[in-house]
Backbone as JSON Lines, residues from 0, in Angstrom:
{"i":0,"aa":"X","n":[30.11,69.71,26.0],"ca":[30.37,68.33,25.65],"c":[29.08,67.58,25.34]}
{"i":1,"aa":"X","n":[27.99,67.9,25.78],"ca":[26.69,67.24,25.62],"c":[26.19,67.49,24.62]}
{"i":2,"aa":"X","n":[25.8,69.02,24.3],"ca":[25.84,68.99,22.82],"c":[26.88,68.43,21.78]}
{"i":3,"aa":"X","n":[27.64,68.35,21.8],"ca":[28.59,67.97,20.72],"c":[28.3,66.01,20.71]}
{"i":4,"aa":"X","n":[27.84,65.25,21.69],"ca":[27.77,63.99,21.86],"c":[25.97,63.89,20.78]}
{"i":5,"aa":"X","n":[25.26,64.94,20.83],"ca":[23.99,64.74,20.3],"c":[24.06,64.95,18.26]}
{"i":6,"aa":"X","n":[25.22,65.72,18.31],"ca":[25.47,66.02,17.22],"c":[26.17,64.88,16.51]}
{"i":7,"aa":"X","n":[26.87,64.15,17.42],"ca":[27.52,62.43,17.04],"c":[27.01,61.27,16.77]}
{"i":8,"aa":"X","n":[25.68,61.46,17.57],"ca":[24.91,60.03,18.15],"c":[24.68,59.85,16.43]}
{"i":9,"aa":"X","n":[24.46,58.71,15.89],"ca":[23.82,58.16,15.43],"c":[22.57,57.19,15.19]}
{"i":10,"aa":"X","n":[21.37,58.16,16.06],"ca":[20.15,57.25,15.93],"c":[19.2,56.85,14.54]}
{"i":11,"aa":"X","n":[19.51,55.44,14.72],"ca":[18.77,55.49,13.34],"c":[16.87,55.62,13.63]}
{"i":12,"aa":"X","n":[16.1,56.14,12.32],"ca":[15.37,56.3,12.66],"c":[14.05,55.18,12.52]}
{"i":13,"aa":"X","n":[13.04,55.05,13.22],"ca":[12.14,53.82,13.03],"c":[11.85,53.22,11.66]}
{"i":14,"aa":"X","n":[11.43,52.02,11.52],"ca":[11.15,51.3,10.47],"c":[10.22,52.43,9.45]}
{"i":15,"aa":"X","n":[9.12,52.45,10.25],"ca":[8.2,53.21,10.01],"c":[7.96,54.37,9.65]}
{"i":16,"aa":"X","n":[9.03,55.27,10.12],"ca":[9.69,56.85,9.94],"c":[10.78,56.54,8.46]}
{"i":17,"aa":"X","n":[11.12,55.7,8.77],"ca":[11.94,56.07,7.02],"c":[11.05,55.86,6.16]}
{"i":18,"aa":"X","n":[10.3,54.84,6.0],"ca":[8.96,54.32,5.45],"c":[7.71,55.72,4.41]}
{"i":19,"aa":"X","n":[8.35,56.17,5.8],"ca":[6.76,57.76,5.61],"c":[7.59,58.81,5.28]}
{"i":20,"aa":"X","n":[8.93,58.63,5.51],"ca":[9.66,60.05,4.85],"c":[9.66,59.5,3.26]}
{"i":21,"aa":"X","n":[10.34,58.1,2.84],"ca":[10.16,58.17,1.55],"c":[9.59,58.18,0.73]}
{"i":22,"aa":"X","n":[8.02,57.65,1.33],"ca":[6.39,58.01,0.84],"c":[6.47,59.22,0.23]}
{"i":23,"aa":"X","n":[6.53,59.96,1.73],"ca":[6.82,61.74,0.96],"c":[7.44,62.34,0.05]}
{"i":24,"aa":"X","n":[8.71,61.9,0.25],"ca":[9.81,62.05,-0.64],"c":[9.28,61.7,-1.9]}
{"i":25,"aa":"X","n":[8.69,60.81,-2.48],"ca":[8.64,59.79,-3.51],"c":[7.32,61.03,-4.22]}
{"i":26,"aa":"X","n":[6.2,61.25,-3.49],"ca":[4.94,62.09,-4.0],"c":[5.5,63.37,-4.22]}
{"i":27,"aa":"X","n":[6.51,64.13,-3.11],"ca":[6.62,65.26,-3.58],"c":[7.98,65.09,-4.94]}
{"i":28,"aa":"X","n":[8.84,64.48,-5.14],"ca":[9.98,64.62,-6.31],"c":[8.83,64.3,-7.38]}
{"i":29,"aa":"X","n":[7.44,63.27,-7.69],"ca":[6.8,62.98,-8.74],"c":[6.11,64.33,-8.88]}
{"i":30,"aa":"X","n":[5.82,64.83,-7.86],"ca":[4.74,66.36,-8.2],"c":[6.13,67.38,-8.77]}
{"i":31,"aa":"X","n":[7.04,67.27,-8.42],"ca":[7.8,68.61,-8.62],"c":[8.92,67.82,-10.53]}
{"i":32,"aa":"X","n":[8.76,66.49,-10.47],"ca":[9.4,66.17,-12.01],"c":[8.05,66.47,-13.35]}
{"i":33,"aa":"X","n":[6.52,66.61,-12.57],"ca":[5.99,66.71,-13.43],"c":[5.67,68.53,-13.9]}
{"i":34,"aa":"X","n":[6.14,69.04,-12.6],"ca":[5.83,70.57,-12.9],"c":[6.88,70.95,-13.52]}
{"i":35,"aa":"X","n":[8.08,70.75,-13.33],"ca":[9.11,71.16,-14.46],"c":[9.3,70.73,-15.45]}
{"i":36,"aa":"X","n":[8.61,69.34,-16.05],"ca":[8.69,68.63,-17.4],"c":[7.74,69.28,-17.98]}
{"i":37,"aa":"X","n":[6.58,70.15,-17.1],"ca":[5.86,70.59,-18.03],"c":[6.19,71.91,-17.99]}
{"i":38,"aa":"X","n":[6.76,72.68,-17.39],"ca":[7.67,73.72,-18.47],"c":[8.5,73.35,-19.35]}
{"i":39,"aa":"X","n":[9.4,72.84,-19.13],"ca":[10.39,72.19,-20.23],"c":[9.67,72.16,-21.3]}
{"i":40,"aa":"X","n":[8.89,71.29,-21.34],"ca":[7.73,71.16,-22.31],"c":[6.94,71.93,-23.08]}
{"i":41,"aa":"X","n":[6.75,73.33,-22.6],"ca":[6.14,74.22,-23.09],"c":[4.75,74.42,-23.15]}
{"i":42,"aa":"X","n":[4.12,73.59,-22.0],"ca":[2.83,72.84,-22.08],"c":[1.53,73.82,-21.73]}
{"i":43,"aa":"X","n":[0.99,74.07,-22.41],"ca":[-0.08,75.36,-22.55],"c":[-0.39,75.41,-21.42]}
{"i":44,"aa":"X","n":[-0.81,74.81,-20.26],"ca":[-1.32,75.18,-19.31],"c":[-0.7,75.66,-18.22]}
{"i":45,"aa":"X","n":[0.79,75.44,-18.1],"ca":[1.94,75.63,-17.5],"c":[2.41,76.98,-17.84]}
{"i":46,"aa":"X","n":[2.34,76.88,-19.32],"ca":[2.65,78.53,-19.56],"c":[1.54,79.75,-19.24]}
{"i":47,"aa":"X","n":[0.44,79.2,-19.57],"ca":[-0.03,80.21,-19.05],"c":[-1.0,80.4,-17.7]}
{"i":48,"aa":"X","n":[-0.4,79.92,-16.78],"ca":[-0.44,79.58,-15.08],"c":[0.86,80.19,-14.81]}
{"i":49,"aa":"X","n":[2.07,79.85,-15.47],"ca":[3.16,81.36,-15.45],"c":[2.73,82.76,-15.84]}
{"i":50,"aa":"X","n":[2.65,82.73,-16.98],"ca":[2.32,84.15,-17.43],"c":[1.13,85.06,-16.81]}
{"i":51,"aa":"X","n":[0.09,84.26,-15.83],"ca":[-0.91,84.86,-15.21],"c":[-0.53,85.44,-13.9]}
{"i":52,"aa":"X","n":[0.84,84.57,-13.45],"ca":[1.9,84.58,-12.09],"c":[2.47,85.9,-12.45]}
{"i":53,"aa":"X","n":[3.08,86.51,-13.92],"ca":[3.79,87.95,-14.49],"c":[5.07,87.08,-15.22]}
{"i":54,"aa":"X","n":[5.26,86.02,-15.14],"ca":[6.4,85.16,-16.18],"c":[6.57,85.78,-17.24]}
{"i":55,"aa":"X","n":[7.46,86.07,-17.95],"ca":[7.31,86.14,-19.33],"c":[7.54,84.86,-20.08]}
{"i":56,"aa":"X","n":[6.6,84.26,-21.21],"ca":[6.27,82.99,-21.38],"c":[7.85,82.29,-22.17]}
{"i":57,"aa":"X","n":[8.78,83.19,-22.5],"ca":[9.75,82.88,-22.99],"c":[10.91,82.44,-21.97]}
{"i":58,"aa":"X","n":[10.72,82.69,-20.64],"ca":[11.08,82.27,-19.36],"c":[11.11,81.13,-19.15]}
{"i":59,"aa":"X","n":[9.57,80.52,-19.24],"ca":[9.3,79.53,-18.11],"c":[10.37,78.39,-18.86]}
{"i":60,"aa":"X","n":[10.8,78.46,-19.74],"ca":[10.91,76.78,-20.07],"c":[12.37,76.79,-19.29]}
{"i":61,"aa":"X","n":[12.97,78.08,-18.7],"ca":[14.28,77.86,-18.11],"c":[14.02,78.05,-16.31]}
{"i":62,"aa":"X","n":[12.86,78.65,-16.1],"ca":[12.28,77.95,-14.45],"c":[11.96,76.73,-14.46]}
{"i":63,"aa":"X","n":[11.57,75.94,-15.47],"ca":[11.34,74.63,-15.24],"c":[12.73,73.91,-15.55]}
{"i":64,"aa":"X","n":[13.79,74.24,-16.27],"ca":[14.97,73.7,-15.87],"c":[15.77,73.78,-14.57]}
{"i":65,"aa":"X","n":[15.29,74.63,-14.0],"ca":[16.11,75.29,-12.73],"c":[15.15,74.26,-11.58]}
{"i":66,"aa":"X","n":[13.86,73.95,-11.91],"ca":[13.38,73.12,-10.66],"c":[13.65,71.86,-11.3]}
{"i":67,"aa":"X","n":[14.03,71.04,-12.73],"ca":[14.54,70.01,-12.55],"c":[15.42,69.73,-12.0]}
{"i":68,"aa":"X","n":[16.76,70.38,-12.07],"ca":[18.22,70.24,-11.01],"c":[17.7,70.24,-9.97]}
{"i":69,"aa":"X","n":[16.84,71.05,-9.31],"ca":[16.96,70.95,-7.97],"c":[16.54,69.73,-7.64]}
{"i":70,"aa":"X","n":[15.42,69.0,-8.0],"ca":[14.16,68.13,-7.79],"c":[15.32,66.86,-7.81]}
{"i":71,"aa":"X","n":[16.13,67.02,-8.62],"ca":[17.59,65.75,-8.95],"c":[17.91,65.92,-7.84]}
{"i":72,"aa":"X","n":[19.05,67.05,-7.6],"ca":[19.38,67.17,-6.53],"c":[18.64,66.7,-5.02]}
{"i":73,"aa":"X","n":[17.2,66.81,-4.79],"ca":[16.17,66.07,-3.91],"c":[16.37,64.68,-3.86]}
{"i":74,"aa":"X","n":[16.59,64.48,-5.23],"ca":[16.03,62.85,-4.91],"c":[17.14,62.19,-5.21]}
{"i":75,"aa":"X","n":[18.49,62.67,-5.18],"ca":[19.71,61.56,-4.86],"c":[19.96,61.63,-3.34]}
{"i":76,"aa":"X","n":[20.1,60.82,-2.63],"ca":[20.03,60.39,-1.11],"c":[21.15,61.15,-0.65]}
{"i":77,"aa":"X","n":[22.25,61.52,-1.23],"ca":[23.48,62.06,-0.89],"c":[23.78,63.92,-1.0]}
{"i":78,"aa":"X","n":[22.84,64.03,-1.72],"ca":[22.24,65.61,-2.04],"c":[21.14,65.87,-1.73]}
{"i":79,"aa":"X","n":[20.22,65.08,-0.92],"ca":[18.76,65.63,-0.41],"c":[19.04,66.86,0.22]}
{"i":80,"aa":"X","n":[19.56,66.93,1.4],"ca":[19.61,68.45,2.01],"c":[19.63,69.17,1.01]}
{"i":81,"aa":"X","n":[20.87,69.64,0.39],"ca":[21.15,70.91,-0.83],"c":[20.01,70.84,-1.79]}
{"i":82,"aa":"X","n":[19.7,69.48,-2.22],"ca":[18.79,69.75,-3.03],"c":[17.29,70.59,-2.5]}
{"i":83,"aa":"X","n":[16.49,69.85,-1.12],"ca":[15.99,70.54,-0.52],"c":[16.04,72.19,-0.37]}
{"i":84,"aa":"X","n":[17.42,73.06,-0.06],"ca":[17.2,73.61,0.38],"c":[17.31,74.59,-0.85]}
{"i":85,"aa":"X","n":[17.68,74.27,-1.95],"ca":[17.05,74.5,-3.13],"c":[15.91,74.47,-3.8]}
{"i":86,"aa":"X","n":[14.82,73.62,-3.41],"ca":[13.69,73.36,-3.78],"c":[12.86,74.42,-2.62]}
{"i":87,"aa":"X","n":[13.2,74.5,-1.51],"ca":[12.88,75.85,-0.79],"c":[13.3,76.74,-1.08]}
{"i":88,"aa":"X","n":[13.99,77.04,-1.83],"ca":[14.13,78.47,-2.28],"c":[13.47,78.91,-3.7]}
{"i":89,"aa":"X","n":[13.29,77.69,-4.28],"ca":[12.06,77.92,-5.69],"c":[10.96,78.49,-5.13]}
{"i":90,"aa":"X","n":[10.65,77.94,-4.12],"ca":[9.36,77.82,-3.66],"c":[8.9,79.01,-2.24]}
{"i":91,"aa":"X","n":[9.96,79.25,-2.18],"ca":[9.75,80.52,-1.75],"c":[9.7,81.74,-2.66]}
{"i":92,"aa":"X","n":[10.01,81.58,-3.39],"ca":[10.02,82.86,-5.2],"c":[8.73,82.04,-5.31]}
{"i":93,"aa":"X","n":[8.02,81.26,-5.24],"ca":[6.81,81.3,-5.55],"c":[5.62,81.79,-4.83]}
{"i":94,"aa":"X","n":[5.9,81.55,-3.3],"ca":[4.86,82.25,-2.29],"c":[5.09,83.74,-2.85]}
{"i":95,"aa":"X","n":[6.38,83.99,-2.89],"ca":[6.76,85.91,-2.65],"c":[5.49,86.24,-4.12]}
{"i":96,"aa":"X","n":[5.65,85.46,-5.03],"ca":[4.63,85.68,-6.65],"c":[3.72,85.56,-6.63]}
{"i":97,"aa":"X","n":[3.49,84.54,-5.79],"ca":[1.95,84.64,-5.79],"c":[1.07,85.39,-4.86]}
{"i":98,"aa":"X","n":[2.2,85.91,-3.69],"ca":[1.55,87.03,-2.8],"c":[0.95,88.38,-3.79]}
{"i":99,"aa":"X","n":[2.21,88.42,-4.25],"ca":[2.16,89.81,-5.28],"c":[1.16,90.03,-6.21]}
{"i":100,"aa":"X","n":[0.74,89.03,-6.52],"ca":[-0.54,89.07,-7.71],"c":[-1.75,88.57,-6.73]}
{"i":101,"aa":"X","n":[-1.99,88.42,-5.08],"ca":[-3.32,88.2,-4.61],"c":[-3.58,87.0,-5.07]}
{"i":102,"aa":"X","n":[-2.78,85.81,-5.01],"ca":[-2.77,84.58,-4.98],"c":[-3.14,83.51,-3.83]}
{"i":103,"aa":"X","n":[-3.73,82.82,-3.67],"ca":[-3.51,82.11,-2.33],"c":[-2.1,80.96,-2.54]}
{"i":104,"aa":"X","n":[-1.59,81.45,-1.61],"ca":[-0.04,80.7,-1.56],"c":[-0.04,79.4,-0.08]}
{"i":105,"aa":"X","n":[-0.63,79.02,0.18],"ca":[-0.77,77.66,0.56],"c":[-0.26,76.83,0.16]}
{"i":106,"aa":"X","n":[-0.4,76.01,-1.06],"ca":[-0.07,75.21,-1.32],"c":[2.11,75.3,-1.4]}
{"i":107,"aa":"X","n":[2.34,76.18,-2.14],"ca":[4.03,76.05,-1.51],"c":[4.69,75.94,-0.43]}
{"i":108,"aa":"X","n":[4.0,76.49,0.95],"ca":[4.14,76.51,2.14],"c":[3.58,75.48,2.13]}
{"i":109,"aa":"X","n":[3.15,74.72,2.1],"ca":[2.76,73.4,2.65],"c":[3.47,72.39,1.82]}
{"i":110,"aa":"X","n":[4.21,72.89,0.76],"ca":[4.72,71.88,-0.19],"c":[6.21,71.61,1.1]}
{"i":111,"aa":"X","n":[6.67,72.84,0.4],"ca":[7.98,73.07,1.65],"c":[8.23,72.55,2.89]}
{"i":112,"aa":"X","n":[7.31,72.15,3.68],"ca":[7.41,71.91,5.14],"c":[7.24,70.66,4.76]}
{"i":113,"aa":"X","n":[6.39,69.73,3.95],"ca":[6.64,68.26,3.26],"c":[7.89,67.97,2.85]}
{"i":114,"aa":"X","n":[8.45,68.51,2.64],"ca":[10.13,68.67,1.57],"c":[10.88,68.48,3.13]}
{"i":115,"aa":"X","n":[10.71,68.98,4.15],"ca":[11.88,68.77,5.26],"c":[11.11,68.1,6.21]}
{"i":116,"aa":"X","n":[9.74,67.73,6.56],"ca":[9.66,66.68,7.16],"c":[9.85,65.3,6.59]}
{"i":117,"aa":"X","n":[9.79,64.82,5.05],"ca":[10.46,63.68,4.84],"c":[12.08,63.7,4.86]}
{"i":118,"aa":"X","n":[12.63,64.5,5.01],"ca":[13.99,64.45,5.38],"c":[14.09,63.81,6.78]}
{"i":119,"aa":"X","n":[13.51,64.98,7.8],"ca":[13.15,64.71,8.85],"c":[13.4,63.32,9.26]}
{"i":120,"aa":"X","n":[12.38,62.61,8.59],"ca":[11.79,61.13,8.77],"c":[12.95,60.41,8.77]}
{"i":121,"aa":"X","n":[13.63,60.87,7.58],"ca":[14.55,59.76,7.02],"c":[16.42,59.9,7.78]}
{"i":122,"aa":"X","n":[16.9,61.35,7.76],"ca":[17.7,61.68,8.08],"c":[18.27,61.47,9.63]}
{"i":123,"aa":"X","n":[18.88,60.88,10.22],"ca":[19.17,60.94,11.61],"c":[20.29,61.72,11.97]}
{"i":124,"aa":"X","n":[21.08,62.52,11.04],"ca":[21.6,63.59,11.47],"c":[20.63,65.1,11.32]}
{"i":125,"aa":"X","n":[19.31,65.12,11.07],"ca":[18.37,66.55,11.09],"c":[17.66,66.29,12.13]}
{"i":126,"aa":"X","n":[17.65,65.01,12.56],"ca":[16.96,64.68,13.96],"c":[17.96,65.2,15.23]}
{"i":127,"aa":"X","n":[19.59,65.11,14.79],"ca":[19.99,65.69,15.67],"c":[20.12,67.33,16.1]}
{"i":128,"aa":"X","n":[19.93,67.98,14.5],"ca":[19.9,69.27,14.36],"c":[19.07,69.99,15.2]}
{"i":129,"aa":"X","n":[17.63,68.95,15.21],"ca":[16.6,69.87,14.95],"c":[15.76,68.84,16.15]}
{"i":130,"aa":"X","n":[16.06,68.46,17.38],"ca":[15.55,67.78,18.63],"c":[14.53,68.16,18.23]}
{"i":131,"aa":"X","n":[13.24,67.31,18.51],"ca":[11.99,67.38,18.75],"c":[11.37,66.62,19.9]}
{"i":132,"aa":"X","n":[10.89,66.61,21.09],"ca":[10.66,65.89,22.16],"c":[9.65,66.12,22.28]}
């Protein structure tokens, strides 16, 4: 019964905590609308930052469609989770790629864990998921 009452509560979260999740939110959907506009785009430097990844350059312009939906999906308030957990899964096909070619993969892992701590921030049902004390 106690669990099931934590899974109910509705705490909303501080002024300040929604504040800094949508900060986040807001930097990471602008970093991830400009990396897929610039596949879409076809934008020399994009393509060949894929093709050095093993892309074939006739690819990318449909990986960069596949991270616009998601990045949508992110940034409508009602699809953040799914979209999220879509945008973690791009981005995990990107650590796995860039392991493979002797890449330093940092930056996606650190993108990713930004992607669910502004949820975090904002969400007061992932606060119940996911207790932190």
């Amino acid at each position: 019964m106690e669990t099931q009452q934590t899974y109910l509560t509705k705490n909303s979260p501080s002024k300040g905590a929604k504040i800094t999740g949508w900060v986040i939110t807001g930097l990471c959907i602008l970093f991830l609308l400009v990396d897929g506009g610039m596949k879409v785009a076809n934008a020399a430097e994009s393509i060949k930052g894929s093709v050095h990844l093993g892309w074939p350059a006739e690819q990318v312009q449909a990986l960069g469609a596949v991270l616009l939906l998601c990045t949508i999906l992110y940034a409508i308030p009602r699809t953040a989770v799914l979209g999220a957990v879509f945008v973690s899964c791009y981005l995990g096909g990107a650590v796995a790629i860039m392991w493979r070619v002797n890449e330093p993969c940092y930056f996606p892992i650190i993108f990713g864990i930004l992607i669910w701590v502004s949820l975090y921030l904002r969400i007061p049902a992932l606060r119940a998921v996911f207790p932190v004390k």
